[in-house]
Coordinates of C-alpha atoms in Angstrom, one line a residue:
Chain A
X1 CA 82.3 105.9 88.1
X2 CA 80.2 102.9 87.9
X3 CA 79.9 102.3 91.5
X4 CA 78.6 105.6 92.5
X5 CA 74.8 105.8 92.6
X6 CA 73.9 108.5 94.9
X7 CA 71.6 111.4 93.6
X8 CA 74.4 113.3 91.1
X9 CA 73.4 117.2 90.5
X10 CA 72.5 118.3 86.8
X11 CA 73.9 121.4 86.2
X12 CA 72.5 124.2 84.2
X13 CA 73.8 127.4 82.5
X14 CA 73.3 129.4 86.2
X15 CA 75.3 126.7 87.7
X16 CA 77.7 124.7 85.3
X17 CA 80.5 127.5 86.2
X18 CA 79.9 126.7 90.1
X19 CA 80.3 122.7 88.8
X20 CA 83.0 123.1 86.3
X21 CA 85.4 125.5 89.4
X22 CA 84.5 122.0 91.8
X23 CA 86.2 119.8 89.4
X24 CA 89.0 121.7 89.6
X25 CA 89.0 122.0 93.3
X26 CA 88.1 125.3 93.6
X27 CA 85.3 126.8 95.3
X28 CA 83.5 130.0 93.5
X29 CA 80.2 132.0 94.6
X30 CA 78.7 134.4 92.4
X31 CA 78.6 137.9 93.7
X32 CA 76.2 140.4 92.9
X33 CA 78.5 143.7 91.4
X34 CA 74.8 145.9 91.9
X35 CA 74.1 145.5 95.7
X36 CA 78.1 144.1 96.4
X37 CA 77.3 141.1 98.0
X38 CA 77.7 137.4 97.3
X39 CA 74.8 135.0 97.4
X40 CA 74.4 131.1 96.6
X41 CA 73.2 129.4 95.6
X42 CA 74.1 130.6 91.8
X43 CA 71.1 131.5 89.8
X44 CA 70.2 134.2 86.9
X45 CA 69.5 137.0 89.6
X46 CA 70.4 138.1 92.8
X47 CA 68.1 137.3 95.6
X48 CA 69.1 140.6 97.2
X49 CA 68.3 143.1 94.4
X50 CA 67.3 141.2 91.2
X51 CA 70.5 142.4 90.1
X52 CA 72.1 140.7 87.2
X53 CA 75.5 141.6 86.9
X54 CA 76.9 138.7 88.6
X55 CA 80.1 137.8 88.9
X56 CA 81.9 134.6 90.2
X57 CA 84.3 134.6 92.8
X58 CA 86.8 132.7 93.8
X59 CA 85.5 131.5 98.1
X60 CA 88.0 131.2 100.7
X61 CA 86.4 128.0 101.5
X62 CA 86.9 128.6 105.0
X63 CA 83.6 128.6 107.6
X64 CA 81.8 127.5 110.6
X65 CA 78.8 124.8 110.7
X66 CA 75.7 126.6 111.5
X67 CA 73.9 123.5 112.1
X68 CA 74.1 119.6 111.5
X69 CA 72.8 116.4 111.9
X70 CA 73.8 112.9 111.9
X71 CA 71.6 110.5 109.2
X72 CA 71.2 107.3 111.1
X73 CA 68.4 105.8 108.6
X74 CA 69.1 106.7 104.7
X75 CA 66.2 108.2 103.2
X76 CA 67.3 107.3 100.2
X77 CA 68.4 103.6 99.4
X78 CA 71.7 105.1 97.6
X79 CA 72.6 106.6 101.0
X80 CA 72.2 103.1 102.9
X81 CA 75.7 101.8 102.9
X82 CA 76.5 104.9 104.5
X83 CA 74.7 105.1 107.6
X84 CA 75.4 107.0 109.9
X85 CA 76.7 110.0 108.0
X86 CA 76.9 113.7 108.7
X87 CA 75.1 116.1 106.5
X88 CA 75.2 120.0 107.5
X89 CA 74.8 123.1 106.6
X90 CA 77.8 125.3 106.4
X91 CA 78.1 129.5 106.7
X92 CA 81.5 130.5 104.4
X93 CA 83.1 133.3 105.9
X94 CA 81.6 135.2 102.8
X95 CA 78.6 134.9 104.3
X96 CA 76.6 132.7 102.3
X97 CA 75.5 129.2 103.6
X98 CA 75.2 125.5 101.7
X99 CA 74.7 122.1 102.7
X100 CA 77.2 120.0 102.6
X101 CA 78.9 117.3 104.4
X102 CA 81.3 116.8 106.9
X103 CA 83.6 114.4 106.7
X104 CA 87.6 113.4 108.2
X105 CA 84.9 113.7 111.1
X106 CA 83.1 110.7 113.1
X107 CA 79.6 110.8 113.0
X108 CA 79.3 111.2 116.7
X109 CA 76.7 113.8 117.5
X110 CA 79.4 114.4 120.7
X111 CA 82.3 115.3 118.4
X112 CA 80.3 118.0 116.3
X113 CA 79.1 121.1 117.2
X114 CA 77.8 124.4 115.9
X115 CA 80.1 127.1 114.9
X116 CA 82.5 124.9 114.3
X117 CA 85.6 125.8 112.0
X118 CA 85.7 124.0 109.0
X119 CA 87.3 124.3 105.5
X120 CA 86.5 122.7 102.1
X121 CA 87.6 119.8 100.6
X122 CA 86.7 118.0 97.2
X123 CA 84.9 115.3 96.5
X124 CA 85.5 113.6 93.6
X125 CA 82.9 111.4 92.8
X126 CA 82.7 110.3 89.5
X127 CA 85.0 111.8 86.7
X128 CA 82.3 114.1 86.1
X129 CA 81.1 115.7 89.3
X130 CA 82.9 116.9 92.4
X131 CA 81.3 117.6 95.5
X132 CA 82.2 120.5 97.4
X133 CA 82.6 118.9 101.1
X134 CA 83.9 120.3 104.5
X135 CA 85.9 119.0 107.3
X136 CA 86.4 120.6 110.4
X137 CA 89.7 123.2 111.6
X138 CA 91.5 123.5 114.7
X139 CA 90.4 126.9 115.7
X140 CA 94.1 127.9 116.1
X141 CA 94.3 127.7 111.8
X142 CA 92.2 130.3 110.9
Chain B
X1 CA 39.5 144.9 104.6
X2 CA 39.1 142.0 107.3
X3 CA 37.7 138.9 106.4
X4 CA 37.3 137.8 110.3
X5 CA 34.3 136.5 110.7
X6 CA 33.2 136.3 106.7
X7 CA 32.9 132.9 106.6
X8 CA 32.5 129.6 109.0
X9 CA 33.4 126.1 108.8
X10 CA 30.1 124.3 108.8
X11 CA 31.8 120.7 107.8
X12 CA 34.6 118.4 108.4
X13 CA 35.5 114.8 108.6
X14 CA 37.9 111.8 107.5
X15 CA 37.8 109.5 105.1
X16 CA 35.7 106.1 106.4
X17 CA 39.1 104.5 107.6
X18 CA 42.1 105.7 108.9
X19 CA 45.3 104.3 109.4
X20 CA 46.8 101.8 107.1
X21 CA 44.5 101.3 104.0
X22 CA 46.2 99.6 101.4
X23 CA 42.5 99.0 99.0
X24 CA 42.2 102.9 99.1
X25 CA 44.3 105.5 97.0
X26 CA 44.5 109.2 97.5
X27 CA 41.8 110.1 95.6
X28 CA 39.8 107.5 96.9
X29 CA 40.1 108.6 100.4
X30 CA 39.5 112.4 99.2
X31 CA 36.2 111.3 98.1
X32 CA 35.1 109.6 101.1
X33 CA 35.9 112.5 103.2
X34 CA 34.3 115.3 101.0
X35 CA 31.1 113.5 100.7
X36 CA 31.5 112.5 104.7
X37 CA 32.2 116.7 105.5
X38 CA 29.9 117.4 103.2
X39 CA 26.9 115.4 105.4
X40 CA 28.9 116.9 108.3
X41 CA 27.5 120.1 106.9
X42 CA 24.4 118.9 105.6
X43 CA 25.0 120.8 101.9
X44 CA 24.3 119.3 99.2
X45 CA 27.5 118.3 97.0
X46 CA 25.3 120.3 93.9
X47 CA 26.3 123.5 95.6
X48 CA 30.0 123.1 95.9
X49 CA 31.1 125.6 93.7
X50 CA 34.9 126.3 95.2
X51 CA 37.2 123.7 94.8
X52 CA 40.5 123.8 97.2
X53 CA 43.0 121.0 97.2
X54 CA 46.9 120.5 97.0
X55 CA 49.5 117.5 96.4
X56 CA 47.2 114.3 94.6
X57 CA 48.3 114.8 91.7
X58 CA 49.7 117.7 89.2
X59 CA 46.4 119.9 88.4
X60 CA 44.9 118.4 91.8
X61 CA 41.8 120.5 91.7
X62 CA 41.2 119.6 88.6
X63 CA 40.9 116.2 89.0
X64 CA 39.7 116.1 92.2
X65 CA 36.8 118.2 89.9
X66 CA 36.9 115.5 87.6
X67 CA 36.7 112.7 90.2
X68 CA 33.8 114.2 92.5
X69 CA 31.8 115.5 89.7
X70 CA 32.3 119.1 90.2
X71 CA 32.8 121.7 88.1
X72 CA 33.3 124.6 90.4
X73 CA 34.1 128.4 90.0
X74 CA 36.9 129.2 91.5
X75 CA 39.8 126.2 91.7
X76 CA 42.7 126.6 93.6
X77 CA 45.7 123.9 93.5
X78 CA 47.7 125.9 95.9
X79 CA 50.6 123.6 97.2
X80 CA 52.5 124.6 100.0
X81 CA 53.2 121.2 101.2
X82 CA 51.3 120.3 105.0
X83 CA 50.3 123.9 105.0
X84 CA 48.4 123.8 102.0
X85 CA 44.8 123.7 103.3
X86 CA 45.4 125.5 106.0
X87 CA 46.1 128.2 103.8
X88 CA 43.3 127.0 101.4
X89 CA 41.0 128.6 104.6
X90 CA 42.2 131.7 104.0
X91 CA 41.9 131.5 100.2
X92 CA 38.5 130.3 100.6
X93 CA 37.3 133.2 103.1
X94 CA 38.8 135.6 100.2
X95 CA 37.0 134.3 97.2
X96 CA 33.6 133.8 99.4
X97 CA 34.0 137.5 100.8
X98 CA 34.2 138.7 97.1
X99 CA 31.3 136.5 95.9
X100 CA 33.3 134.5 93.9
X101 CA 31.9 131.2 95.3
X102 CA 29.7 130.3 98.1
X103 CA 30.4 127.0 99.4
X104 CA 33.8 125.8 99.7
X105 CA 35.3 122.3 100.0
X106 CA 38.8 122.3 101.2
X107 CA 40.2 118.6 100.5
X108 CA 43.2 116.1 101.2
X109 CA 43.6 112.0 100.5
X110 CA 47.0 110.9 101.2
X111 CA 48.1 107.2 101.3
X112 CA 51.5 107.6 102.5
X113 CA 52.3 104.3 104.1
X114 CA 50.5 102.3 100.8
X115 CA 52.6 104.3 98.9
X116 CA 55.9 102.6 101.1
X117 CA 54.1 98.8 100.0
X118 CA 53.5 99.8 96.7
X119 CA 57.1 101.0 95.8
X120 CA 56.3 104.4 95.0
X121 CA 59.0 106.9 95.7
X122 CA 58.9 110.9 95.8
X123 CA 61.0 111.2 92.7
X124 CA 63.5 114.8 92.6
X125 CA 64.7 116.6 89.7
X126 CA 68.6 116.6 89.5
X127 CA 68.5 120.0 87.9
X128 CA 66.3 122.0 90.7
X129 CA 68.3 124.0 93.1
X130 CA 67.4 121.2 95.8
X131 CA 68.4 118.7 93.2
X132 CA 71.7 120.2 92.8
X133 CA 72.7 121.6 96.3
X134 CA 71.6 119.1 98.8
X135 CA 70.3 115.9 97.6
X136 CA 73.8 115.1 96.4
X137 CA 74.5 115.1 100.6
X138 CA 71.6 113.0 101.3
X139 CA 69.2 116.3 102.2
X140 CA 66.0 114.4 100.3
X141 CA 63.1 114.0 102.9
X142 CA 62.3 116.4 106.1
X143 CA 63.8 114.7 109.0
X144 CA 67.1 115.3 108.4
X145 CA 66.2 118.8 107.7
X146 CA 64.1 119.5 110.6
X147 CA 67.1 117.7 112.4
X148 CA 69.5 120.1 111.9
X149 CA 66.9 123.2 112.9
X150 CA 66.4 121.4 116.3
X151 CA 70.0 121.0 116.3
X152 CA 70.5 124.9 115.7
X153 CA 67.9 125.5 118.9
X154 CA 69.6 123.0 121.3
X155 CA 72.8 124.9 120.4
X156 CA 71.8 128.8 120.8
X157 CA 69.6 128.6 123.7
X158 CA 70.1 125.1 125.3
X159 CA 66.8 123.1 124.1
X160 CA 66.8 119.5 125.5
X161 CA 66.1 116.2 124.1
X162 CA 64.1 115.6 127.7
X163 CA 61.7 118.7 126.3
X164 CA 61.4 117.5 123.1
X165 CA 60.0 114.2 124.4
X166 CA 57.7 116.1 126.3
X167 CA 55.9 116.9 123.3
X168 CA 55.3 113.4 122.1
X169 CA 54.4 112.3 125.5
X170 CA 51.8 114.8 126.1
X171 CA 50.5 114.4 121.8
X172 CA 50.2 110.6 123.2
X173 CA 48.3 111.5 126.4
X174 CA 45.8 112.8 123.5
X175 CA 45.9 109.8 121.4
X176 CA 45.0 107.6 124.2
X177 CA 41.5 109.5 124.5
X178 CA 41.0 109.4 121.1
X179 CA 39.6 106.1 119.1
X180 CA 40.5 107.3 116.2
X181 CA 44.3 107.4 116.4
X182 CA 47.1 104.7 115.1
X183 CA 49.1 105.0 118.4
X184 CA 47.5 104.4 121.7
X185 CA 50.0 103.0 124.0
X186 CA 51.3 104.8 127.2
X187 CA 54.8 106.8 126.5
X188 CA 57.5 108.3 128.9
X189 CA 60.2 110.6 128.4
X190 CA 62.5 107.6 128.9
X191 CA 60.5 105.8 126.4
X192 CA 61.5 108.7 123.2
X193 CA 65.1 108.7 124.1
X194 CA 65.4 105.1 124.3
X195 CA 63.8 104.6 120.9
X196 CA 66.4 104.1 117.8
X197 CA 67.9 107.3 116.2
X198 CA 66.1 108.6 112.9
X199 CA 68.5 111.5 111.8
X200 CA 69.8 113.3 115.4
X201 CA 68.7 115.0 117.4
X202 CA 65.5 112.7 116.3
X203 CA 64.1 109.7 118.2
X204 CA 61.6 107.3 116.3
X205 CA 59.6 108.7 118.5
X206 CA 60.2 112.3 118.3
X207 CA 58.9 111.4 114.2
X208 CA 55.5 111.7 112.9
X209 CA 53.8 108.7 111.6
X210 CA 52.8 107.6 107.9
X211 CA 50.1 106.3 107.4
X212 CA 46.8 106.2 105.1
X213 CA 43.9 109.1 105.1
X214 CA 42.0 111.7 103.6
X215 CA 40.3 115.0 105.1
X216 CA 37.9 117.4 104.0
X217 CA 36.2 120.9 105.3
X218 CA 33.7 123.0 104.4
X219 CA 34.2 126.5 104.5
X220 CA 30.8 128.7 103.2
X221 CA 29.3 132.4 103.8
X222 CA 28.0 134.1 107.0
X223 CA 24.6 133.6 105.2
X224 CA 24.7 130.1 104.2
X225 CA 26.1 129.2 107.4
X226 CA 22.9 130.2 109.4
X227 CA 21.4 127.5 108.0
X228 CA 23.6 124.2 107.7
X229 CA 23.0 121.4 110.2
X230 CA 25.8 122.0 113.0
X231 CA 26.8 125.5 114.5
X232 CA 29.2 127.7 112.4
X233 CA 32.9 127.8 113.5
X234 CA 33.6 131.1 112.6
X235 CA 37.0 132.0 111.1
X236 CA 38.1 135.0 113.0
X237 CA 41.7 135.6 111.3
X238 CA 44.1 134.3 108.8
X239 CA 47.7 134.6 107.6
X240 CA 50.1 132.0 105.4
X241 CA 54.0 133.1 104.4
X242 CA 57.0 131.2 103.2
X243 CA 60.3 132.4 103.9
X244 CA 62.3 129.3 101.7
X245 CA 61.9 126.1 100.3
X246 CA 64.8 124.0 101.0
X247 CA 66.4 123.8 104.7
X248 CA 70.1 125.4 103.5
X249 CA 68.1 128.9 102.9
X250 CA 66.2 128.8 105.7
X251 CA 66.8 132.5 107.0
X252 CA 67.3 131.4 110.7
X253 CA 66.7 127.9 111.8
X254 CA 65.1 128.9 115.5
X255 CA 61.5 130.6 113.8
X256 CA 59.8 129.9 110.9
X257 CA 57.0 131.8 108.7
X258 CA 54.4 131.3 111.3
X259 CA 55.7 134.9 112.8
X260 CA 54.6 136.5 109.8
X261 CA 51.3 134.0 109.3
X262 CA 50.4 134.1 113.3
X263 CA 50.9 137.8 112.9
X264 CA 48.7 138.7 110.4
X265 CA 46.0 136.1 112.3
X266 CA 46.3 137.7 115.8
X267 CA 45.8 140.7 114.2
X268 CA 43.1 140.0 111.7
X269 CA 41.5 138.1 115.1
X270 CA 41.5 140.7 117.2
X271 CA 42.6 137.9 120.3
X272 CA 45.5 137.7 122.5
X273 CA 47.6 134.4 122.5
X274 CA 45.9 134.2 126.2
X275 CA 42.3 134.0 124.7
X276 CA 43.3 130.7 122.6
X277 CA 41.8 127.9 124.6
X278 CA 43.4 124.8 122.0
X279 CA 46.1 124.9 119.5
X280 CA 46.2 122.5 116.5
X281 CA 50.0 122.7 115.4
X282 CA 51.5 120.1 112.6
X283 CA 53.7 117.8 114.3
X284 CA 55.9 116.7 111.9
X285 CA 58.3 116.4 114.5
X286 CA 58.5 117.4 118.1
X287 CA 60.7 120.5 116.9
X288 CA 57.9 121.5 114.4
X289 CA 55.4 122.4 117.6
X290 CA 58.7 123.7 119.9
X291 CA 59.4 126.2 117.5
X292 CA 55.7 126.8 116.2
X293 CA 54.6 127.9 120.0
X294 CA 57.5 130.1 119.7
X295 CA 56.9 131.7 116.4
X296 CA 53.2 132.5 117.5
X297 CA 54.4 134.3 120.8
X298 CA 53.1 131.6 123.0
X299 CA 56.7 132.6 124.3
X300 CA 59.8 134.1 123.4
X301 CA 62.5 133.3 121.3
X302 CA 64.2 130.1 122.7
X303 CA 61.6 129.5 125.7
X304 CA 59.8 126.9 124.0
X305 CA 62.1 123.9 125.8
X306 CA 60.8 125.5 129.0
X307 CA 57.4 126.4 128.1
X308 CA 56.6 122.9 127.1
X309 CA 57.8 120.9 130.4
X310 CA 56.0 119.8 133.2
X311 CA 53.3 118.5 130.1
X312 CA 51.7 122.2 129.7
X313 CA 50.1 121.1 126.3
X314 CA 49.0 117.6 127.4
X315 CA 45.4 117.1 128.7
X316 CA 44.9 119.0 131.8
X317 CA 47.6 121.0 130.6
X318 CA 47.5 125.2 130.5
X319 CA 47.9 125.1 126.4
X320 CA 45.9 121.7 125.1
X321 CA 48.3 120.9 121.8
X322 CA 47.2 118.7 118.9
X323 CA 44.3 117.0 121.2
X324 CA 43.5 114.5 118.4
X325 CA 46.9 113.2 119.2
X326 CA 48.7 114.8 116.0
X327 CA 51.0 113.7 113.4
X328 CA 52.8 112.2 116.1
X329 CA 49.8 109.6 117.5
X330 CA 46.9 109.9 115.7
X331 CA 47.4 110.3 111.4
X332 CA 49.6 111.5 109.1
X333 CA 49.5 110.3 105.7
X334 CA 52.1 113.0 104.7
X335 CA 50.6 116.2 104.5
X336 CA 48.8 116.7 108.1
X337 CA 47.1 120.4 107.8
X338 CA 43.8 119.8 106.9
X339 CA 43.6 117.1 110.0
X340 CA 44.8 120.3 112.1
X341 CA 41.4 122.1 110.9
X342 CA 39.0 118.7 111.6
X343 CA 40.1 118.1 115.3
X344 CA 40.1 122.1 116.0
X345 CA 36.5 122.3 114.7
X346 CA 35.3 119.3 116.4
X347 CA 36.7 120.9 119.4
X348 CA 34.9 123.9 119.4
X349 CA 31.3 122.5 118.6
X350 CA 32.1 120.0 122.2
X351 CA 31.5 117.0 120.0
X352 CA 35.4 115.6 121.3
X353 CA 34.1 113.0 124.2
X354 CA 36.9 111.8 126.5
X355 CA 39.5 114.7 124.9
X356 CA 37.4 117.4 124.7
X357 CA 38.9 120.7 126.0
X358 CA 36.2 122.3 128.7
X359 CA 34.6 125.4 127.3
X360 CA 36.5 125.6 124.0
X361 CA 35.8 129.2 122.3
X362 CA 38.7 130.0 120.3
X363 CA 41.1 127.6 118.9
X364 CA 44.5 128.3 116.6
X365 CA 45.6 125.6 113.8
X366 CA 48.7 126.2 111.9
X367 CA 50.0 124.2 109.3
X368 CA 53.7 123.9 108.3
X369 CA 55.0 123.5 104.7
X370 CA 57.9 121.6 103.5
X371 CA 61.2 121.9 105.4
X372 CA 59.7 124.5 107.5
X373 CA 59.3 126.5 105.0
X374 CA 55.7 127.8 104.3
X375 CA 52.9 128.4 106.9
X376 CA 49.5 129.0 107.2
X377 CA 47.9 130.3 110.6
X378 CA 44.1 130.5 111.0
X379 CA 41.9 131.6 114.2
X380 CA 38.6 129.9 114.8
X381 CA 35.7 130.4 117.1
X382 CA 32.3 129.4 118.1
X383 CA 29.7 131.9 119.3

């Protein structure tokens, strides 16, 4: 998309499955088959064991914000149109955590909070890259 | 093996201006400061033979070799962000104890606001894990990173935006005694919270500056020391640790590393947290000293909002914090440790005027890396 210039990831080998599952709305996170637990982000070994039988799996995309913050001055010029905007850091129930942001939200410190239930939705921004994004849950859905 | 009191700190100083210097680049201001520490120290610049510097430039202590005319036996490039050269003590007091080199410079030149006028821009690889999994959400630069680890505090044990502000107020109260530093005005409480929101729960004014300058120390043996032109400031203990790099694998956002470096410091010291007259802690932002104090046992696990009310670490205070007037009032051209090692020094030899701490014996400086990522702890003394 021609009018999107914020910072775009690059994947690489370790990652294009994560990128390529995004795209099509879904949400995987490797897991380590050697010490049995997931980890993110993806990369050639797990950071638990060094293990390398990795496999991906598909996430429930369902979590709580561990912490966030609202970006009133972009520190990029990209993000300037933006302004304010919520970017936060996200613990899936699988137990793995990855910044994000939260949107369907306002970017009112007062309506955010920790712990707060969230689930994924997808971002497509260009034709080529979705981002994985969250927006918060009653706590009577989960 | 200890390496408390192996070597001393015979030299430090800045670069001839401060501040906003927009004729001066990094390695400009580098210079200037080694050869100011180096007269601090009264060593000759021929007898530099351990080079220690981090961040101008890929190979920094090569060039920096190159630039200064030094062609030193042991180099060390080590770059873990502001922590860098506090950690570049401890490397120092390991290659001098193993007679790998005898006199140490430890060196920074930074010119951070410049950089803003000049256009330059910290550019990021789109294929690094940061590059991939949070600049895409606008996670690029510290604040809003260190944002969401106050945030985190405030949530699990209540921190207040009123004890936040005490920090900067008392870091100002230190500024205002101290010719040197950018900021000088009074500041209240009232006077944080009212200024415009960087990334929340930050203030302005809860933000360290940017702004031009460069550092240097000297760190040399016990035996060369006995003889340089101002008394030794022994280092009594060290420690440095990293736990992550970027903010989303932070392990828990309420400590950082500086358990593990303080830690190993303390214990290397032999001194309790009640011995240490003056802390030097990088103020980044207010949260950066608020959860420091905390990681070094100053107090527990989510006291730090209370321990730092009622102005404990401004002057006159029980703790003295960042008496130069930090990051916050004083410098930071982007990388603020080896300004945490300059003020604590000057501190302990009583050369401070107006801010100097009474008695000064023992003094802590801790640097913190990246997005709180990486820090280095060090425990210094005078006879």
């Amino acid at each position: 998309m021609a009018d999107y210039h914020k910072p775009l990831p690059t994947p690489i080998p370790d990652t294009q499955p994560f990128w390529d599952a995004a795209r099509r709305h879904e949400l995987l996170v490797p897991f380590c088959l050697d010490c049995q637990r997931h980890f993110f982000y993806p990369r050639r070994l797990c950071p638990h064991c060094l293990g390398e039988r990795i496999e991906w799996r598909k996430a429930s995309g369902r979590g709580r914000v561990y912490s966030f913050t609202v970006q009133y001055r972009a520190a990029h010029p990209a993000f300037a149109a933006d302004v304010p905007f919520v970017s936060a850091v996200v613990e899936l129930d699988e137990g793995v955590r990855l910044a994000t942001n939260l949107v369907d939200v306002e970017p009112d410190p007062a309506k955010l909070r920790c712990d707060m239930p969230v689930e994924v939705v997808f971002d497509d921004v260009t034709p080529e890259v979705t981002l994985p994004k969250f927006r918060p849950v009653a706590e009577v859905e989960r | 093996m200890s390496l408390s009191r192996e070597v001393a700190i015979v030299g430090v100083d800045e670069s001839d201006r401060i501040g906003i210097v927009p004729d001066h680049t990094p390695i400009d201001m580098l210079a200037e400061a080694v050869r100011n520490a180096l007269n601090d120290a009264g060593v000759a610049p021929s007898e530099v033979d351990g080079l220690f510097t981090a961040g101008a430039a890929p190979m920094a202590s090569v060039l920096v070799g190159e630039y200064l005319g030094i062609q030193p036996r042991v180099t060390d490039s080590t770059m873990t962000g502001g922590s860098s050269f506090v950690i570049h003590i401890e490397h120092a007091a390991a290659a001098i104890h193993a007679g790998l080199c005898e006199v140490a410079v430890i060196a920074h030149g930074e010119t951070g606001y410049s950089n803003r006028a000049r256009g330059m821009r910290r550019a990021f690889d789109s294929w690094l894990p940061q590059g991939q999994f949070e600049t895409p959400y606008g996670l690029m630069a510290p604040a809003p990173a260190y944002a969401m680890a106050a945030v985190r505090h405030m949530h699990q044990y209540g921190t207040s935006s009123e004890q936040l502000a005490e920090i900067a107020v008392a870091t100002r109260k230190w500024a205002m005694l101290n010719p040197k530093a950018m900021m000088r005005d009074p500041l209240t409480i009232d006077d944080v919270l009212a200024s415009r929101w960087i990334s929340y729960p930050f203030h302005l004014l809860d933000c360290c500056l940017v702004t031009d300058a460069g550092g240097a120390a000297v760190v040399t043996s016990a035996a060369r020391a006995r003889s340089t032109r101002k008394k030794p400031v022994w280092v009594l203990g060290t420690g440095e640790a990293h736990t992550h790099q970027m903010i989303s694998q932070m392990p828990d956002f309420t400590w950082t590393a500086a358990r593990q470096s303080g830690e190993r410091a303390f214990a290397m010291a032999g001194v309790g947290r009640e011995e240490i007259d003056l802390c030097e802690i990088y103020d980044s932002f207010t949260y950066t000293v608020l959860v420091t104090l905390e990681s070094l046992g100053f107090c527990g696990p989510g006291e730090g909002g209370a321990f730092v009310s009622g102005q404990r670490t401004a002057p006159g205070g029980e703790l003295p914090v960042n008496t130069s007037g930090g990051g916050l009032s004083y410098t930071h051209p982007g990388m603020f440790g080896i300004f945490t090692i300059i003020e604590a020094v000057r501190q302990l030899r009583g050369e401070c005027g107006q801010r100097q701490v009474p008695d000064a014996r023992i003094a802590l400086v801790n640097g913190t890396g990246g997005t709180l990522s990486a820090t280095g702890t060090a425990i210094l003394a005078v006879d």
